Coordinates of N, CA, C and O in Angstrom, one line a residue:
Y22 N 0.7 -1.1 0.0 CA 0.3 -0.1 0.0 C 1.2 1.1 -0.4 O 2.2 1.7 0.6
K23 N 0.6 2.2 -1.0 CA 1.7 3.6 -1.2 C 0.6 4.4 -1.3 O -0.3 4.6 -1.4
A24 N 1.4 5.1 -0.1 CA 0.2 7.0 0.2 C 1.3 7.5 0.3 O 2.8 7.6 0.9
F25 N 0.4 8.9 0.0 CA 1.1 10.0 0.5 C 1.0 11.1 1.4 O 0.1 11.2 1.8
Y26 N 2.0 11.1 2.2 CA 1.6 12.5 3.9 C 2.3 13.8 3.3 O 3.4 12.9 3.5
L27 N 1.6 14.3 4.3 CA 2.4 15.5 5.3 C 3.0 15.4 6.3 O 1.3 15.3 6.7
D28 N 3.3 16.2 7.2 CA 4.2 15.1 8.4 C 4.5 16.5 9.0 O 5.5 16.7 9.1
P29 N 3.5 17.4 9.1 CA 3.5 19.4 9.4 C 4.7 19.3 10.5 O 3.4 19.0 11.1
S30 N 4.7 20.1 11.1 CA 5.5 20.3 11.9 C 5.8 22.5 12.2 O 6.7 22.0 11.6
L31 N 5.7 22.7 13.3 CA 6.1 24.8 13.5 C 6.8 24.6 14.7 O 6.3 24.6 15.7
T32 N 7.8 25.3 15.0 CA 8.3 25.5 16.9 C 8.2 26.8 16.5 O 9.2 27.4 15.6
I33 N 7.7 27.8 17.6 CA 8.0 29.2 17.2 C 9.0 29.7 18.8 O 8.4 29.1 19.9
N34 N 10.1 30.1 19.0 CA 10.3 30.1 20.8 C 10.5 32.0 20.5 O 11.0 32.8 19.5
Y35 N 10.2 32.5 21.4 CA 9.8 34.7 21.6 C 10.4 34.6 23.2 O 10.3 34.3 24.0
L36 N 12.0 34.6 22.6 CA 12.1 35.9 23.8 C 11.5 36.6 24.9 O 11.6 37.6 23.6
L37 N 10.8 36.2 25.2 CA 10.3 37.6 26.2 C 10.4 38.6 26.5 O 10.8 40.1 27.3
S38 N 11.6 38.2 27.2 CA 12.9 39.1 28.6 C 14.0 38.3 28.8 O 13.9 37.3 28.1
P39 N 14.7 39.2 28.7 CA 16.1 37.9 29.2 C 16.2 36.2 29.8 O 16.5 35.6 29.7
E40 N 14.7 36.7 30.8 CA 14.9 35.6 31.4 C 14.1 35.3 31.8 O 14.0 33.9 31.9
N41 N 13.1 35.5 30.4 CA 11.7 34.8 29.9 C 11.7 34.6 28.5 O 12.1 34.6 27.5
D42 N 11.1 33.1 28.8 CA 11.2 32.3 26.7 C 10.4 31.7 26.9 O 9.2 31.6 27.4
L43 N 8.7 32.1 25.9 CA 7.8 31.1 25.6 C 8.2 30.6 24.4 O 9.0 30.4 23.3
Q44 N 7.7 28.8 24.0 CA 8.5 28.1 23.4 C 6.6 27.5 22.6 O 6.3 26.8 23.5
F45 N 6.2 27.7 21.4 CA 5.5 27.3 20.9 C 5.5 25.8 20.2 O 6.4 26.2 18.8
R46 N 5.3 24.8 20.5 CA 5.3 23.9 19.6 C 3.9 23.1 18.7 O 2.9 22.9 19.7
S47 N 4.1 22.7 17.5 CA 3.0 22.0 16.8 C 3.5 21.3 16.0 O 4.0 21.3 15.4
S48 N 2.8 20.0 16.0 CA 2.7 18.8 14.7 C 1.4 18.4 14.9 O 0.8 17.9 15.4
Y49 N 1.7 17.6 13.4 CA 0.5 16.4 12.9 C 1.8 15.6 12.3 O 1.9 15.6 11.3
N50 N 1.3 14.5 12.1 CA 1.9 13.2 12.4 C 0.8 12.2 11.9 O 0.1 12.0 12.4
N51 N 1.4 11.5 10.7 CA 0.7 9.7 10.3 C 1.2 8.8 10.5 O 2.4 8.9 9.9
N52 N 1.1 8.3 10.6 CA 1.1 7.0 10.7 C 1.2 5.8 10.5 O -0.3 5.8 9.7
Q53 N 1.4 4.3 8.8 CA 0.5 3.4 8.4 C 1.6 1.6 9.0 O 2.8 2.5 8.4
G54 N 0.5 0.8 8.8 CA 1.5 -0.2 8.9 C 0.3 -1.1 8.6 O -0.7 -1.5 8.3
N55 N 0.8 -2.5 8.4 CA 0.8 -3.4 7.5 C 0.8 -4.4 9.4 O 1.4 -4.8 9.6
I56 N -0.6 -5.0 9.9 CA -0.3 -6.3 10.7 C -0.1 -7.5 10.0 O -1.4 -7.8 9.9
S57 N 0.7 -8.0 10.2 CA 0.4 -9.4 8.9 C 0.6 -10.4 10.2 O 1.1 -11.0 9.7
T58 N 0.4 -11.1 11.1 CA 0.4 -11.9 11.1 C -0.4 -13.4 11.2 O -0.5 -14.5 11.2
L59 N -2.0 -13.0 10.0 CA -2.4 -13.3 9.6 C -1.8 -14.9 8.6 O -2.2 -15.2 8.0
L60 N -0.5 -13.4 7.8 CA 0.1 -14.2 6.9 C 0.6 -15.6 7.8 O 0.6 -17.1 6.3
T61 N 0.8 -15.3 8.5 CA 1.0 -17.0 9.2 C 1.4 -18.1 10.4 O 1.0 -18.8 10.5
N62 N 0.1 -16.8 10.5 CA -1.3 -17.5 11.3 C -2.6 -18.3 11.0 O -3.2 -17.0 10.7
P63 N -3.2 -19.3 10.0 CA -4.3 -19.4 10.8 C -5.5 -18.9 10.7 O -5.2 -20.0 12.4
V64 N -6.3 -18.4 10.3 CA -7.2 -18.9 11.1 C -9.0 -19.9 11.2 O -8.6 -19.4 10.1
M65 N -9.1 -20.3 12.0 CA -10.2 -21.8 12.0 C -11.3 -20.5 12.4 O -11.3 -20.2 13.5
H66 N -12.2 -20.8 11.3 CA -13.3 -20.3 11.8 C -14.7 -21.0 11.6 O -15.5 -20.5 11.9
D67 N -14.3 -22.2 11.5 CA -15.4 -23.1 12.2 C -14.4 -24.2 11.3 O -14.2 -24.6 11.1
Y68 N -15.4 -25.8 12.0 CA -14.9 -26.9 11.9 C -14.1 -26.4 10.5 O -13.7 -28.0 10.8
R69 N -15.1 -27.2 9.6 CA -14.3 -27.3 8.0 C -13.3 -26.0 7.0 O -12.8 -26.7 6.3
S70 N -13.8 -24.8 7.6 CA -13.0 -24.2 6.5 C -11.5 -23.3 8.3 O -12.0 -22.8 9.0
I71 N -10.5 -23.8 7.0 CA -9.0 -22.1 7.9 C -9.2 -21.3 6.6 O -8.5 -21.9 5.3
S72 N -8.4 -20.4 6.4 CA -7.2 -19.2 6.2 C -6.7 -18.3 6.2 O -7.1 -18.4 8.2
S73 N -5.8 -18.0 5.1 CA -5.0 -17.3 6.2 C -5.3 -16.0 5.1 O -4.9 -16.0 3.8
K74 N -5.5 -14.7 5.4 CA -5.1 -13.2 4.4 C -3.9 -12.3 5.5 O -3.5 -12.8 6.1
Q75 N -4.1 -11.5 3.9 CA -3.2 -10.4 5.1 C -3.4 -10.0 6.1 O -4.9 -9.3 6.2
G76 N -3.2 -9.2 6.4 CA -2.9 -8.4 7.3 C -3.7 -7.1 7.0 O -3.9 -6.7 5.9
T77 N -4.8 -6.9 8.5 CA -4.8 -5.3 9.0 C -4.2 -4.2 8.1 O -3.0 -3.8 8.6
L78 N -4.5 -3.4 7.8 CA -3.5 -2.0 6.9 C -4.0 -0.8 8.9 O -5.1 -0.9 8.8
T79 N -3.6 -0.3 10.0 CA -3.9 0.1 10.1 C -3.3 1.6 9.8 O -2.1 2.0 9.3
K80 N -3.8 2.5 10.3 CA -3.8 4.2 10.2 C -4.1 4.8 11.5 O -5.0 3.9 11.8
N81 N -3.2 5.9 11.7 CA -3.2 7.0 12.2 C -2.9 7.6 11.7 O -1.5 7.5 11.7
R82 N -2.9 9.0 13.1 CA -3.0 10.5 13.2 C -2.9 11.1 14.4 O -3.5 10.8 15.2
I83 N -1.8 11.5 14.4 CA -1.9 12.5 15.7 C -1.1 14.3 15.7 O -0.6 13.9 15.1
A84 N -2.1 14.9 16.2 CA -2.3 16.4 15.8 C -1.8 16.9 17.4 O -2.6 16.4 18.7
S85 N -0.9 17.5 17.9 CA -0.2 17.6 18.8 C -0.3 19.5 18.5 O 1.0 19.9 17.8
V86 N 0.2 19.8 20.2 CA 0.1 21.3 20.0 C 1.0 21.6 21.5 O 0.4 21.1 22.4
S87 N 1.5 22.3 22.3 CA 2.2 22.6 22.7 C 2.5 23.8 23.4 O 3.4 24.8 22.7
L88 N 3.1 24.2 24.2 CA 3.3 25.8 24.9 C 3.5 25.7 26.4 O 4.1 25.5 27.3
D89 N 5.1 26.2 25.7 CA 6.2 26.1 27.4 C 6.8 27.5 28.2 O 6.5 28.6 26.5
W90 N 6.4 27.5 28.8 CA 7.4 29.2 28.9 C 8.4 28.7 30.3 O 7.6 27.6 31.2
R91 N 9.7 29.7 30.1 CA 10.7 29.0 31.6 C 10.7 29.9 31.4 O 10.7 31.4 31.0
Y92 N 11.6 30.7 32.8 CA 11.9 31.8 34.0 C 13.8 31.2 34.3 O 13.5 29.9 34.6
N93 N 14.5 31.8 34.1 CA 16.0 31.1 34.9 C 16.6 32.9 34.7 O 17.1 33.5 33.6
N94 N 16.9 32.8 35.6 CA 17.5 33.9 36.8 C 18.8 34.0 37.8 O 18.6 33.3 38.8
P95 N 20.0 33.9 36.7 CA 21.6 32.7 37.7 C 21.5 33.4 38.2 O 22.8 33.3 39.4
I96 N 21.6 35.1 38.5 CA 22.1 36.5 39.9 C 21.1 35.5 41.0 O 21.7 35.1 42.5
S97 N 19.8 35.7 41.0 CA 19.0 35.5 42.1 C 18.7 33.6 42.7 O 18.1 33.4 43.5
L98 N 19.0 33.0 40.8 CA 19.6 31.6 41.5 C 17.9 31.6 41.3 O 18.0 30.1 41.7
W99 N 16.8 31.4 40.6 CA 15.7 31.1 41.1 C 15.6 30.0 39.1 O 16.0 31.0 38.0
F100 N 14.4 28.9 39.1 CA 14.2 29.1 38.1 C 12.7 28.5 37.7 O 12.6 27.7 38.9
A101 N 12.4 29.2 36.9 CA 10.7 27.1 36.6 C 10.7 27.5 35.2 O 11.1 28.5 35.1
S102 N 9.2 26.5 35.1 CA 9.0 26.3 34.4 C 7.6 26.1 33.7 O 7.3 25.4 35.6
Y103 N 7.1 26.3 32.5 CA 5.3 25.4 32.8 C 5.0 24.9 31.4 O 5.8 26.0 30.2
R104 N 3.7 24.0 31.7 CA 3.7 23.3 30.3 C 2.7 23.3 30.9 O 2.1 22.3 30.7
V105 N 1.7 23.8 28.4 CA 0.4 23.2 28.7 C 0.3 22.4 27.5 O 1.3 23.1 26.6
M106 N -0.1 20.8 26.9 CA 0.0 19.9 25.8 C -1.2 19.8 25.7 O -2.4 19.2 26.1
Y107 N -1.4 19.8 24.4 CA -2.9 19.4 23.3 C -2.2 18.0 23.1 O -2.2 18.2 21.5
N108 N -2.3 16.8 23.1 CA -2.8 16.1 22.3 C -4.4 15.0 21.4 O -5.4 15.3 22.4
N109 N -4.3 15.0 20.3 CA -5.7 14.7 20.1 C -4.6 13.2 18.7 O -4.0 14.2 18.0
S110 N -5.7 12.6 19.2 CA -5.7 10.8 18.0 C -6.8 10.1 17.6 O -7.3 10.3 18.4
L111 N -6.5 9.6 15.9 CA -7.7 9.2 15.5 C -6.5 8.1 14.9 O -5.5 7.9 14.6
S112 N -7.3 6.7 14.9 CA -7.0 5.6 14.9 C -8.3 4.1 14.5 O -8.9 4.7 14.7
N113 N -7.4 3.7 13.1 CA -8.9 2.5 12.5 C -9.1 1.2 14.2 O -9.8 0.6 13.0
M114 N -8.5 1.8 13.9 CA -8.2 0.2 15.0 C -7.9 0.6 16.8 O -8.0 1.4 17.5
M115 N -8.8 -0.2 17.5 CA -9.5 -0.1 18.7 C -8.8 -0.9 19.6 O -9.5 -1.7 18.9
P116 N -8.8 -0.9 20.6 CA -8.8 -2.1 21.2 C -9.3 -3.0 22.2 O -10.9 -1.8 22.6
S117 N -9.8 -3.8 22.3 CA -10.8 -4.8 22.9 C -10.3 -6.1 23.9 O -9.2 -6.1 23.7
L118 N -11.7 -5.9 24.6 CA -11.5 -6.9 25.7 C -12.2 -7.3 25.6 O -13.5 -6.9 25.7
F119 N -11.9 -8.9 26.6 CA -13.2 -9.5 26.3 C -13.1 -10.4 27.5 O -12.0 -11.2 27.0
V120 N -13.7 -10.8 28.0 CA -13.4 -11.7 29.3 C -14.8 -12.6 30.0 O -15.7 -12.3 29.4
T121 N -14.6 -13.6 30.2 CA -15.2 -14.7 29.7 C -14.8 -15.9 31.5 O -13.6 -15.8 31.4
G122 N -15.1 -16.4 32.1 CA -15.0 -16.3 33.6 C -13.6 -15.8 34.7 O -13.8 -15.3 34.5
D123 N -12.3 -17.0 34.1 CA -11.4 -17.0 34.8 C -10.0 -15.9 33.7 O -9.4 -15.9 33.8
S124 N -10.9 -16.1 32.3 CA -10.2 -15.5 31.8 C -10.1 -14.3 30.8 O -11.7 -13.6 30.5
S125 N -9.0 -13.3 30.1 CA -9.9 -12.7 29.2 C -8.7 -12.3 27.4 O -7.5 -13.1 27.5
T126 N -9.4 -12.0 26.5 CA -9.2 -12.4 25.7 C -8.8 -10.4 25.2 O -9.8 -10.1 25.4
S127 N -7.7 -9.9 25.0 CA -7.4 -8.2 24.0 C -6.7 -8.4 23.2 O -6.3 -9.6 22.7
S128 N -7.8 -7.8 22.2 CA -6.8 -7.6 20.7 C -7.2 -6.9 20.3 O -7.3 -5.4 21.2
M129 N -7.3 -6.0 19.1 CA -8.0 -4.7 18.4 C -8.5 -5.8 17.6 O -8.3 -6.1 17.2
V130 N -9.6 -4.2 17.3 CA -10.4 -4.5 16.7 C -10.9 -2.7 15.2 O -10.3 -1.8 15.7
E131 N -10.6 -3.9 14.7 CA -11.5 -2.4 12.9 C -12.0 -1.1 13.5 O -13.1 -2.1 13.0
N132 N -11.9 0.0 13.7 CA -13.2 1.1 14.0 C -12.4 1.9 14.8 O -11.2 2.2 15.3
D133 N -12.8 2.8 13.7 CA -12.4 4.0 14.3 C -12.5 4.4 15.7 O -13.4 4.7 16.5
T134 N -11.1 5.1 15.7 CA -11.6 5.8 17.6 C -10.3 6.5 17.5 O -9.6 7.2 17.3
H135 N -11.1 8.1 18.7 CA -10.7 8.8 18.7 C -9.9 9.2 20.5 O -10.3 8.7 21.7
S136 N -8.6 9.7 20.7 CA -8.8 9.9 22.1 C -7.7 11.1 22.2 O -7.1 11.9 20.7
H137 N -7.9 11.9 23.1 CA -8.0 13.3 23.6 C -6.9 13.8 24.8 O -7.3 12.9 25.9
I138 N -5.4 14.3 25.4 CA -5.2 14.3 25.8 C -5.1 15.0 26.5 O -4.3 16.1 25.2
V139 N -4.9 16.0 27.9 CA -5.5 17.5 27.8 C -3.8 17.5 28.8 O -4.2 16.9 30.3
S140 N -2.6 17.7 29.0 CA -1.7 17.6 29.9 C -1.2 18.9 31.3 O -0.5 20.7 29.8
S141 N -0.6 19.0 31.8 CA -0.2 20.6 32.4 C 1.1 20.4 33.3 O 0.4 19.2 34.7
N142 N 2.0 20.9 33.6 CA 2.6 20.9 34.7 C 3.9 21.5 34.5 O 4.3 23.1 34.3
A143 N 4.4 21.8 36.3 CA 4.9 23.4 36.4 C 5.8 23.0 37.1 O 5.9 21.5 38.1
E144 N 7.4 23.5 37.1 CA 8.3 23.8 38.5 C 8.4 24.7 38.2 O 8.4 25.2 38.2
I145 N 9.1 24.4 40.2 CA 10.0 26.2 39.9 C 11.2 25.4 41.0 O 10.7 24.7 42.1
S146 N 12.0 26.1 40.5 CA 12.8 25.0 42.0 C 14.1 27.2 42.7 O 14.5 27.7 41.6
K147 N 14.8 26.9 44.0 CA 15.7 28.1 44.0 C 17.3 27.2 44.4 O 17.0 26.5 45.2
R148 N 18.3 28.1 43.3 CA 19.6 27.2 44.6 C 20.2 27.8 45.5 O 20.1 29.6 45.7
V149 N 20.6 27.3 46.5 CA 21.1 28.4 47.7 C 22.5 28.1 47.2 O 22.9 27.9 47.7
S150 N 23.3 29.1 47.3 CA 24.7 28.4 46.9 C 24.6 28.8 48.9 O 26.5 27.4 48.4
S151 N 24.5 29.8 49.5 CA 25.3 29.0 50.9 C 25.1 28.2 51.5 O 26.5 27.5 52.2
I152 N 24.4 27.1 51.8 CA 24.2 25.9 52.2 C 24.1 24.2 51.0 O 24.1 23.9 51.0
K153 N 24.9 25.4 49.5 CA 25.3 24.0 48.5 C 23.9 23.4 48.2 O 24.2 22.3 47.8
G154 N 22.5 24.4 48.4 CA 21.6 22.8 48.2 C 20.6 23.6 46.2 O 21.1 24.3 46.7
K155 N 19.6 22.9 46.7 CA 18.6 23.6 45.5 C 17.9 22.9 46.0 O 17.4 21.5 46.2
F156 N 16.5 23.6 46.2 CA 15.1 23.3 46.1 C 13.4 22.9 45.0 O 13.6 24.3 44.8
T157 N 13.7 21.8 45.4 CA 13.0 22.1 43.7 C 11.2 21.7 44.0 O 10.8 21.0 44.7
L158 N 10.2 22.4 43.7 CA 8.8 21.9 43.4 C 8.0 21.8 42.5 O 8.5 22.0 41.6
R159 N 7.1 20.7 41.7 CA 6.5 20.6 40.8 C 5.4 19.7 40.9 O 5.0 19.3 42.1
G160 N 4.3 20.0 40.1 CA 2.8 20.2 40.6 C 2.0 19.8 38.2 O 3.4 20.7 37.3
G161 N 1.0 18.5 38.5 CA 1.0 18.2 36.6 C -0.1 17.6 37.2 O -1.0 17.0 37.8
W162 N -1.7 18.1 36.0 CA -2.1 17.5 36.1 C -2.6 16.8 34.5 O -1.8 17.3 33.4
N163 N -3.1 16.3 34.7 CA -3.5 15.2 33.0 C -5.5 14.6 32.7 O -5.5 13.8 34.0
W164 N -5.9 15.0 32.1 CA -7.1 14.0 31.7 C -7.3 13.7 30.2 O -6.5 14.3 29.4
N165 N -7.3 12.5 30.1 CA -7.8 11.7 29.0 C -9.0 11.0 29.2 O -9.7 11.1 29.9
Q166 N -8.9 11.1 27.3 CA -10.6 11.0 27.4 C -10.1 8.9 25.8 O -8.8 9.9 24.9
S167 N -10.4 8.2 26.5 CA -10.3 7.5 24.9 C -11.7 6.7 24.7 O -12.9 6.5 25.0
E168 N -11.7 5.4 24.4 CA -12.7 4.3 24.1 C -11.8 2.5 23.4 O -10.4 2.6 23.2
M169 N -13.3 2.0 24.3 CA -12.2 1.3 24.8 C -12.9 -0.3 23.9 O -14.5 -0.3 24.2
I170 N -13.2 -1.4 23.8 CA -14.5 -2.6 22.9 C -14.5 -3.9 24.8 O -13.4 -3.7 24.5
Q171 N -15.6 -4.0 25.3 CA -15.3 -4.4 26.4 C -17.0 -5.6 26.1 O -18.0 -5.0 26.2
Q172 N -16.7 -6.8 25.1 CA -18.0 -7.1 25.6 C -18.8 -6.9 24.6 O -20.1 -6.8 24.8
N173 N -17.6 -5.8 23.3 CA -18.4 -6.2 22.6 C -19.4 -4.8 22.7 O -20.4 -5.3 21.7
I174 N -18.9 -3.6 23.5 CA -19.6 -2.5 23.3 C -18.6 -1.6 23.9 O -17.5 -1.9 24.8
I175 N -18.6 -0.6 22.7 CA -17.2 0.0 23.4 C -17.7 1.1 24.5 O -19.1 1.6 24.4
V176 N -16.5 1.0 25.5 CA -17.0 1.5 26.8 C -16.4 3.2 26.4 O -15.0 2.7 26.2
P177 N -16.7 3.7 27.0 CA -15.8 5.6 26.9 C -15.7 5.1 28.5 O -15.6 5.1 29.4
Y178 N -14.0 5.9 28.1 CA -12.7 5.9 29.4 C -12.5 7.2 29.2 O -12.0 8.2 28.5
I179 N -12.2 7.8 30.7 CA -12.2 9.5 31.4 C -11.0 9.5 32.1 O -11.9 8.3 33.3
G180 N -10.3 10.0 32.4 CA -9.1 10.2 33.3 C -8.6 11.3 34.1 O -9.0 11.9 33.4
N181 N -8.6 11.4 35.1 CA -7.7 12.9 35.7 C -6.9 11.8 36.1 O -6.1 10.8 36.9
R182 N -5.8 12.8 36.7 CA -4.8 12.6 36.8 C -3.4 14.0 37.6 O -3.7 14.6 37.1
Y183 N -3.6 13.8 38.7 CA -3.0 14.6 39.5 C -1.2 14.0 40.2 O -2.1 12.8 40.1
N184 N -0.5 15.2 39.8 CA 0.9 14.2 40.5 C 1.5 15.6 41.6 O 1.6 16.9 41.0
A185 N 2.8 15.9 42.6 CA 3.3 16.6 43.3 C 4.1 16.0 43.9 O 4.4 14.9 43.7
G186 N 5.4 16.8 43.8 CA 6.6 16.8 44.3 C 8.3 17.4 44.9 O 7.6 18.8 43.9
A187 N 8.3 16.9 45.1 CA 9.8 18.3 46.2 C 10.5 17.1 46.2 O 10.4 16.0 46.1
D188 N 12.1 18.0 45.8 CA 13.9 17.8 45.6 C 14.2 18.6 46.4 O 14.2 19.5 46.8
I189 N 15.5 17.8 47.1 CA 16.1 18.8 47.7 C 17.6 18.1 47.7 O 17.9 17.3 48.2
N190 N 18.0 18.3 46.4 CA 19.9 18.5 46.4 C 20.7 18.5 47.2 O 20.5 20.5 47.3
M191 N 21.3 18.6 48.0 CA 22.0 18.7 49.4 C 24.1 18.5 48.9 O 24.2 17.1 48.5
Q192 N 24.7 19.1 48.8 CA 26.1 19.2 48.4 C 27.0 19.7 50.3 O 27.1 20.3 50.3
P193 N 26.4 18.2 50.9 CA 27.4 18.8 53.1 C 28.9 18.4 52.2 O 29.2 19.5 53.0
V194 N 29.6 17.9 51.6 CA 30.8 18.2 51.5 C 31.7 18.4 50.5 O 30.9 18.1 49.5
N195 N 32.6 18.8 49.8 CA 32.5 19.9 48.5 C 33.4 18.0 47.6 O 33.4 18.5 46.2
W196 N 33.6 17.4 48.5 CA 34.2 16.9 47.4 C 33.4 15.6 46.7 O 33.3 14.3 46.3
M197 N 32.2 15.5 47.0 CA 31.2 15.3 46.6 C 30.3 15.7 45.3 O 30.4 16.6 45.2

């Protein structure tokens, strides 16, 4: 299978001040492939017929947009960053899960499916020269929406995740 695709991407950097800069990124990607397991593994349709055929052609596209802000002040030793990102993907293959008793079967089903992801991350850090340390706080949020076939029914999934953390890096002895 032959096809012509354009996968454009754009990056714009803007310097707000010597300490602040913005970066905007956008991309659009197309992928295609052939699931060829059926070429070597015949499938038994009923007790009389077994056949093999060329694999399913998979296609997906991913559109992504992100905006990054960075603050770097080496004199006061304050550093910060913030990122917000959006991904939208479309695929002709949907994950499938079928549960029977104590066993489950997972596969991919030929069906269009969309996925959306929005995420945001922030980080701020301060270096303290007198104690040779660096203190960092960070946090983030992620929201996603996707679909899956379970027991032959399309089930939408929506998820939220939050994260937070802190780091303290110290150099108590010069040779460390």
